Phi, psi and omega in degrees: 000300179060126183230175177051048189284343180272340185295322179301326180295315179297315179300311182300316184294314181294323179297313180298318180299315179297317177297323181294329184271354183249125180269345187272339180248124176292150179287129180278128179296145179289141173290165187300328184256011180275354177223157183098206186229129172266132182247122185266118178256118186297318185095169184258139180302133181095317179278330179055044186252037172298147179200174179242133173254159177233128176253116174281112186282348176279319182254351184067019178278134178251120182253128185260158170051052186287335176295311179292324180301313187273345185238356174071020175209154181287158176296319173060057179186170173266115188277117187259324184206159184222111191238123177264125177228102186054243185263004179253140176242127182254126179251106186266122181252124179286008174267010170108028178202164171231125174261136180243122182235158170290122185292346179278317184235000177069015174284141182302134173254322184179192182195168166231111188237358180236152176062030168242152180248286181229071183293147187239322181200184191202145164223156174253133181203137176057035176077012183231166175255138176235120187243122177280137186218132176298336190080178185289142176285138169282175180296336178264015177069015172280163183229070185287351186241044177292154183202169169249119178275138179250130177238132192277358178230139177294345176265013174094196184129216182261155175282121182268339185199148173238117176273110179297135178223177180293167190292139176059064171296139180244253188283157177222159177209144178280142169223083187067230181278001184255154179232128177265130180244130177270109178272097199287332185270331184252004178065051181227150167246114180261134182255121181248132173279112187293337182277319177273345183058043179226157175290125179269324184198152173236137179243126176277133180226165178270161177073204180244099182296129188241317188210141174263153171203165179247136178203143174055033178077009181235160174265127178245157174234132179258121182232144185240150174223173185293328185246001183197168172239153185232134175244123178249148165234162191235147160277116186273352178282330178230006178052062173236163177289133176265309177222153174222121182231131179255144177223140186279065177257118183268139172063037175292143185266349186099350177273131187212148171234139182235133174279162176303336181273357177092029174265123182255134174245119189239133176281139174232156178209135178283345178073192184294143002266353189277318181053049170272118183253157182203173172235118172262151184235134178226130170270101191298332188260358167228006172064018175287133184234137172231101186288341182238047182300322180204143182225155179174213176208154177082011180295139186229328180210162182207146178204168184236127177266107185286346178281309185263355178061048180237157178251128178260117182242127180258155176231128183279347183054035178066018183059021173267080187091202186283158175265179179228158176237125175248130179260127182243148172274182184288353175260012180067024178270129180291128181253314184210161176221141178226142169271126184238219184261196182283122176066051179301132187221347183201168184220157168229114180266128184233000000 
């Protein structure tokens, strides 16, 4: 999934500016993985061969399996999310663990490997980690015991508490000491107080809430239904809905990329038996819609590079071998293609 993709640019810019303005502190050379693009490859079910690739945007060199390269062991999991928090990079595997690496050199810092079931995403708040987890599957594949796992150290360790939430929690976002959780199956946004580790408030929404993002100074939530998509924004002073906007996008998958100007690119799929995939485009602040911005099959992930203003679109190739990444400009013209790992699904632009 990968979130907060624009923050690394802001952090990098501020860091460079501070170094440039200070004569007393020498500039620290960037680590190998502090610039360029990290590509998240989910891996294949059963093989658990998720990994991260690194694309050097200056030389166009693609380096594969950098977790294994830097740590001398395979990642050994299905990679679900990749979260950057300052110098730590959290690799969330939905096979029951979180690996924590130094974002500069990808060397292991720590992990969370016990008392997780199906982790989906992660935020850091109040010096702690909060991990959304489906919980154990029942025999009918339901998940009545979903939770947010709490770990007391940013460097990992043991789960100290499980906060029960609605079924199938997905994305999360910080709002001061509070955390908003997208409960995808029951249409709820649960607000957790990170200091008390309790649910502070619950907000009911329509559809299946999937992902939070920031645009135009506001926090938004992307939610999907069979015949439409819904974008919510929030009042963060009292955690109430600020705006609700519906768009006639059919068969949205929940995968979305957002430009800094609030242009959304959403993956759609007709599903079985046709499997006709597409990318729909919406300009959120002027409601311009292009339902057929790009079409094809096998689309699996999407992201937006705010520096070069390009769209990165992944293809799983049916998980029959490696996937591919196609780079499109804002007119949907293909610019470059890369062969990457199994099931590419997300990116981190640095």
